[in-house]
XYZ file of N, CA, C and O in Angstrom:
332
model
N 15.490 -2.879 -35.676
C 15.001 -3.009 -37.034
C 15.802 -2.062 -37.929
O 15.978 -0.899 -37.619
N 16.281 -2.609 -39.025
C 16.932 -1.811 -40.053
C 15.958 -1.752 -41.226
O 15.922 -2.647 -42.062
N 15.116 -0.722 -41.256
C 14.047 -0.662 -42.254
C 14.576 -0.506 -43.671
O 13.971 -1.016 -44.608
N 15.706 0.179 -43.840
C 16.257 0.369 -45.184
C 16.657 -0.977 -45.799
O 16.388 -1.239 -46.970
N 17.272 -1.838 -45.010
C 17.705 -3.144 -45.511
C 16.646 -4.221 -45.292
O 16.815 -5.342 -45.744
N 15.560 -3.890 -44.569
C 14.480 -4.847 -44.263
C 14.993 -6.011 -43.411
O 14.658 -7.161 -43.638
N 15.844 -5.683 -42.419
C 16.402 -6.684 -41.518
C 15.961 -6.398 -40.079
O 15.700 -5.255 -39.712
N 15.905 -7.468 -39.285
C 15.701 -7.342 -37.847
C 16.856 -8.052 -37.153
O 17.517 -8.908 -37.745
N 17.100 -7.682 -35.901
C 18.123 -8.352 -35.108
C 17.466 -8.894 -33.851
O 16.613 -8.225 -33.252
N 17.823 -10.101 -33.491
C 17.236 -10.788 -32.341
C 18.328 -11.131 -31.346
O 19.372 -11.680 -31.722
N 18.104 -10.831 -30.063
C 18.982 -11.264 -28.976
C 18.471 -12.610 -28.487
O 17.268 -12.780 -28.293
N 19.374 -13.577 -28.284
C 18.967 -14.947 -27.980
C 19.604 -15.443 -26.681
O 20.707 -15.032 -26.323
N 18.903 -16.351 -26.016
C 19.429 -16.895 -24.767
C 20.362 -18.093 -24.992
O 20.808 -18.723 -24.050
N 20.691 -18.381 -26.248
C 21.681 -19.424 -26.538
C 23.066 -18.823 -26.786
O 23.916 -19.429 -27.413
N 23.264 -17.581 -26.283
C 24.534 -16.847 -26.341
C 24.817 -16.283 -27.738
O 25.954 -15.967 -28.059
N 23.797 -16.157 -28.572
C 23.970 -15.635 -29.928
C 23.005 -14.481 -30.183
O 22.110 -14.210 -29.384
N 23.202 -13.840 -31.316
C 22.235 -12.888 -31.872
C 22.089 -13.257 -33.343
O 22.991 -13.843 -33.943
N 20.937 -12.925 -33.911
C 20.674 -13.269 -35.304
C 20.172 -12.047 -36.066
O 19.355 -11.289 -35.554
N 20.667 -11.894 -37.284
C 20.123 -10.911 -38.213
C 19.258 -11.682 -39.195
O 19.713 -12.648 -39.813
N 17.992 -11.258 -39.300
C 17.027 -11.966 -40.143
C 16.381 -11.006 -41.137
O 16.263 -9.811 -40.881
N 15.942 -11.554 -42.263
C 15.188 -10.791 -43.254
C 13.762 -10.647 -42.736
O 13.130 -11.642 -42.354
N 13.241 -9.420 -42.701
C 11.916 -9.169 -42.130
C 10.817 -9.933 -42.853
O 9.936 -10.494 -42.226
N 10.829 -9.951 -44.161
C 9.724 -10.551 -44.916
C 9.668 -12.065 -44.806
O 8.596 -12.641 -44.662
N 10.826 -12.723 -44.863
C 10.842 -14.189 -44.898
C 11.225 -14.827 -43.568
O 10.949 -16.001 -43.353
N 11.910 -14.079 -42.699
C 12.416 -14.652 -41.457
C 13.715 -15.413 -41.627
O 14.266 -15.947 -40.669
N 14.228 -15.466 -42.854
C 15.478 -16.176 -43.122
C 16.623 -15.566 -42.314
O 16.766 -14.350 -42.237
N 17.451 -16.431 -41.716
C 18.602 -15.985 -40.936
C 19.765 -15.684 -41.867
O 20.227 -16.567 -42.604
N 20.227 -14.427 -41.850
C 21.395 -14.032 -42.646
C 22.691 -14.325 -41.909
O 23.656 -14.795 -42.504
N 22.719 -13.988 -40.616
C 23.918 -14.187 -39.798
C 23.503 -14.633 -38.401
O 22.619 -14.026 -37.795
N 24.144 -15.686 -37.913
C 24.020 -16.091 -36.509
C 25.351 -15.727 -35.877
O 26.381 -16.327 -36.191
N 25.329 -14.711 -35.031
C 26.552 -14.144 -34.481
C 26.830 -14.772 -33.124
O 26.084 -14.560 -32.174
N 27.895 -15.574 -33.059
C 28.235 -16.244 -31.816
C 29.592 -15.762 -31.320
O 30.414 -15.305 -32.099
N 29.779 -15.872 -30.020
C 31.023 -15.421 -29.396
C 30.826 -15.011 -27.952
O 31.786 -14.969 -27.193
N 29.587 -14.710 -27.574
C 29.320 -14.400 -26.170
C 29.333 -15.689 -25.347
O 29.053 -16.771 -25.862
N 29.660 -15.564 -24.070
C 29.676 -16.708 -23.161
C 28.488 -16.700 -22.213
O 28.441 -17.489 -21.275
N 27.540 -15.816 -22.447
C 26.313 -15.730 -21.663
C 25.168 -15.323 -22.560
O 25.358 -14.991 -23.742
N 23.962 -15.355 -22.003
C 22.782 -14.939 -22.762
C 22.979 -13.531 -23.310
O 23.569 -12.680 -22.664
N 22.468 -13.300 -24.508
C 22.499 -11.964 -25.100
C 21.217 -11.256 -24.670
O 20.114 -11.719 -24.940
N 21.374 -10.155 -23.949
C 20.244 -9.418 -23.377
C 19.612 -8.437 -24.346
O 18.425 -8.147 -24.255
N 20.423 -7.885 -25.245
C 19.951 -6.794 -26.087
C 20.804 -6.749 -27.350
O 21.981 -7.110 -27.318
N 20.190 -6.320 -28.442
C 20.911 -6.155 -29.703
C 20.263 -5.024 -30.483
O 19.050 -4.857 -30.449
N 21.081 -4.257 -31.172
C 20.561 -3.135 -31.949
C 21.477 -2.849 -33.128
O 22.645 -3.244 -33.129
N 20.933 -2.166 -34.132
C 21.706 -1.721 -35.283
C 22.229 -0.312 -35.045
O 21.593 0.497 -34.365
N 23.375 0.011 -35.654
C 23.849 1.391 -35.686
C 22.905 2.192 -36.579
O 22.171 1.622 -37.391
N 22.906 3.524 -36.445
C 21.991 4.332 -37.258
C 22.126 4.102 -38.769
O 21.133 4.153 -39.491
N 23.329 3.824 -39.244
C 23.508 3.605 -40.683
C 23.303 2.153 -41.092
O 23.358 1.829 -42.279
N 23.078 1.257 -40.128
C 22.827 -0.147 -40.420
C 24.066 -0.971 -40.721
O 23.974 -2.168 -40.951
N 25.238 -0.370 -40.684
C 26.474 -1.076 -41.010
C 27.032 -1.929 -39.899
O 27.865 -2.803 -40.134
N 26.570 -1.663 -38.677
C 27.072 -2.384 -37.507
C 25.912 -2.807 -36.627
O 24.826 -2.220 -36.684
N 26.168 -3.803 -35.804
C 25.227 -4.205 -34.768
C 26.004 -4.245 -33.455
O 27.221 -4.494 -33.446
N 25.310 -4.004 -32.359
C 25.906 -4.092 -31.026
C 25.066 -5.057 -30.213
O 23.833 -5.026 -30.271
N 25.749 -5.934 -29.464
C 25.063 -6.862 -28.566
C 25.562 -6.644 -27.149
O 26.710 -6.262 -26.928
N 24.679 -6.900 -26.182
C 24.987 -6.780 -24.759
C 24.672 -8.119 -24.101
O 23.650 -8.727 -24.408
N 25.547 -8.565 -23.174
C 25.420 -9.932 -22.679
C 25.612 -10.063 -21.175
O 26.256 -9.228 -20.528
N 25.096 -11.181 -20.657
C 25.322 -11.579 -19.261
C 26.787 -11.911 -18.997
O 27.186 -12.043 -17.851
N 27.584 -12.063 -20.045
C 29.009 -12.402 -19.848
C 29.868 -11.187 -19.530
O 31.086 -11.255 -19.569
N 29.211 -10.055 -19.215
C 29.877 -8.813 -18.812
C 30.575 -8.122 -19.989
O 31.550 -7.396 -19.789
N 30.090 -8.358 -21.204
C 30.705 -7.702 -22.359
C 29.638 -7.223 -23.336
O 28.480 -7.638 -23.295
N 30.086 -6.337 -24.214
C 29.315 -5.927 -25.387
C 30.199 -6.207 -26.592
O 31.430 -6.219 -26.483
N 29.581 -6.469 -27.723
C 30.337 -6.744 -28.938
C 29.788 -5.895 -30.078
O 28.592 -5.626 -30.137
N 30.691 -5.499 -30.966
C 30.336 -4.766 -32.176
C 30.569 -5.703 -33.350
O 31.637 -6.322 -33.467
N 29.550 -5.805 -34.207
C 29.565 -6.763 -35.319
C 29.389 -6.052 -36.645
O 28.699 -5.033 -36.727
N 29.951 -6.615 -37.705
C 29.676 -6.178 -39.068
C 28.347 -6.789 -39.490
O 28.169 -8.008 -39.391
N 27.416 -5.969 -39.977
C 26.148 -6.529 -40.447
C 26.297 -7.140 -41.844
O 25.463 -7.939 -42.249
N 27.357 -6.806 -42.557
C 27.599 -7.402 -43.876
C 28.081 -8.841 -43.756
O 27.640 -9.709 -44.501
N 28.995 -9.088 -42.811
C 29.614 -10.411 -42.698
C 29.172 -11.200 -41.472
O 29.371 -12.413 -41.429
N 28.646 -10.522 -40.455
C 28.322 -11.187 -39.195
C 29.542 -11.396 -38.317
O 29.467 -12.022 -37.264
N 30.680 -10.837 -38.707
C 31.936 -10.991 -37.982
C 31.993 -10.038 -36.785
O 31.583 -8.877 -36.887
N 32.523 -10.537 -35.659
C 32.750 -9.686 -34.491
C 33.966 -8.808 -34.758
O 35.060 -9.308 -35.040
N 33.765 -7.499 -34.671
C 34.837 -6.545 -34.930
C 35.553 -6.127 -33.663
O 36.762 -5.895 -33.687
N 34.806 -6.000 -32.553
C 35.384 -5.566 -31.277
C 34.597 -6.184 -30.132
O 33.364 -6.312 -30.218
N 35.308 -6.535 -29.074
C 34.674 -6.950 -27.822
C 34.995 -5.898 -26.773
O 36.162 -5.548 -26.575
N 33.956 -5.370 -26.147
C 34.100 -4.366 -25.095
C 33.929 -5.094 -23.770
O 32.818 -5.361 -23.321
N 35.045 -5.470 -23.153
C 35.043 -6.269 -21.928
C 35.418 -5.385 -20.741
O 35.745 -4.215 -20.900
N 35.379 -5.968 -19.553
C 35.805 -5.256 -18.361
C 34.679 -4.683 -17.535
O 34.922 -4.032 -16.526
N 33.441 -4.926 -17.926
C 32.307 -4.473 -17.134
C 32.233 -5.317 -15.866
O 32.602 -6.494 -15.857
N 31.739 -4.747 -14.786
C 31.692 -5.445 -13.504
C 30.403 -6.236 -13.293
O 30.239 -6.896 -12.288
N 29.525 -6.192 -14.239
C 28.275 -6.919 -14.142
C 27.719 -7.157 -15.522
O 28.358 -6.863 -16.544
N 26.525 -7.717 -15.556
C 25.851 -7.976 -16.819
C 25.691 -6.684 -17.596
O 25.414 -5.630 -17.025
N 25.857 -6.752 -18.903
C 25.573 -5.619 -19.779
C 24.146 -5.836 -20.267
O 23.851 -6.828 -20.922
N 23.259 -4.928 -19.893
C 21.824 -5.148 -20.081
C 21.246 -4.537 -21.345
O 20.204 -4.969 -21.813
N 21.907 -3.533 -21.893
C 21.310 -2.846 -23.039
C 22.380 -2.453 -24.036
O 23.485 -2.033 -23.648
N 22.042 -2.592 -25.311
C 22.974 -2.207 -26.383
C 22.533 -0.884 -26.985
O 21.379 -0.520 -26.934
Protein backbone atom coordinates (compact mmCIF):
# COMPACT_ATOMS: atom_id res chain seq x y z
CA UNK A 1 0.00 0.00 0.00
CA UNK A 2 1.24 3.45 -0.93
CA UNK A 3 -0.85 5.55 1.45
CA UNK A 4 0.52 8.89 0.22
CA UNK A 5 -0.64 8.22 -3.35
CA UNK A 6 -3.67 6.12 -2.22
CA UNK A 7 -2.55 3.17 -4.36
CA UNK A 8 -2.36 -0.57 -3.75
CA UNK A 9 -0.36 -3.19 -5.63
CA UNK A 10 -1.66 -6.69 -6.33
CA UNK A 11 0.35 -9.80 -7.27
CA UNK A 12 -1.60 -11.94 -9.76
CA UNK A 13 -1.47 -15.53 -10.93
CA UNK A 14 -1.88 -14.44 -14.57
CA UNK A 15 1.84 -13.45 -14.57
CA UNK A 16 1.08 -9.76 -13.93
CA UNK A 17 0.89 -7.24 -11.11
CA UNK A 18 -1.53 -4.32 -10.93
CA UNK A 19 -1.38 -0.88 -9.35
CA UNK A 20 -4.88 0.23 -8.38
CA UNK A 21 -6.46 3.32 -6.83
CA UNK A 22 -7.54 2.42 -3.28
CA UNK A 23 -10.83 4.33 -3.29
CA UNK A 24 -12.21 3.25 -6.67
CA UNK A 25 -10.30 0.05 -7.47
CA UNK A 26 -9.47 1.47 -10.90
CA UNK A 27 -6.40 -0.16 -12.48
CA UNK A 28 -3.67 2.40 -13.22
CA UNK A 29 -1.05 -0.03 -14.53
CA UNK A 30 -1.14 -3.73 -15.41
CA UNK A 31 2.51 -4.70 -15.35
CA UNK A 32 3.28 -7.70 -17.54
CA UNK A 33 6.56 -9.38 -18.39
CA UNK A 34 6.90 -12.27 -15.96
CA UNK A 35 6.67 -15.80 -17.36
CA UNK A 36 5.24 -17.28 -14.15
CA UNK A 37 2.79 -16.39 -11.41
CA UNK A 38 3.68 -13.26 -9.46
CA UNK A 39 4.08 -14.30 -5.82
CA UNK A 40 4.64 -10.94 -4.18
CA UNK A 41 4.65 -7.23 -4.97
CA UNK A 42 5.55 -4.17 -2.93
CA UNK A 43 6.24 -0.45 -3.24
CA UNK A 44 9.59 1.19 -2.48
CA UNK A 45 9.53 3.41 0.62
CA UNK A 46 9.17 6.56 -1.50
CA UNK A 47 6.47 5.01 -3.72
CA UNK A 48 8.42 5.68 -6.93
CA UNK A 49 9.12 2.03 -7.68
CA UNK A 50 7.48 -1.34 -7.30
CA UNK A 51 9.18 -4.74 -7.04
CA UNK A 52 7.62 -8.05 -8.06
CA UNK A 53 8.76 -11.60 -7.30
CA UNK A 54 7.79 -14.53 -9.52
CA UNK A 55 7.75 -18.29 -10.07
CA UNK A 56 9.78 -17.58 -13.23
CA UNK A 57 12.91 -17.28 -11.03
CA UNK A 58 13.13 -13.50 -11.38
CA UNK A 59 12.27 -10.24 -9.68
CA UNK A 60 11.46 -7.05 -11.56
CA UNK A 61 11.68 -3.37 -10.68
CA UNK A 62 8.96 -1.16 -12.15
CA UNK A 63 8.26 2.56 -12.44
CA UNK A 64 5.04 3.33 -10.57
CA UNK A 65 4.55 6.43 -12.76
CA UNK A 66 4.56 4.58 -16.08
CA UNK A 67 4.19 0.89 -15.19
CA UNK A 68 7.34 0.23 -17.25
CA UNK A 69 9.78 -2.53 -16.25
CA UNK A 70 13.09 -0.85 -15.44
CA UNK A 71 15.18 -3.90 -14.47
CA UNK A 72 14.86 -7.67 -14.41
CA UNK A 73 16.83 -9.45 -11.69
CA UNK A 74 17.32 -12.94 -13.16
CA UNK A 75 19.57 -15.86 -12.33
CA UNK A 76 17.84 -17.16 -9.22
CA UNK A 77 17.89 -20.96 -8.89
CA UNK A 78 14.29 -21.23 -7.79
CA UNK A 79 11.06 -19.34 -7.39
CA UNK A 80 11.39 -15.83 -6.00
CA UNK A 81 8.83 -15.82 -3.21
CA UNK A 82 8.95 -12.35 -1.71
CA UNK A 83 9.56 -8.82 -2.92
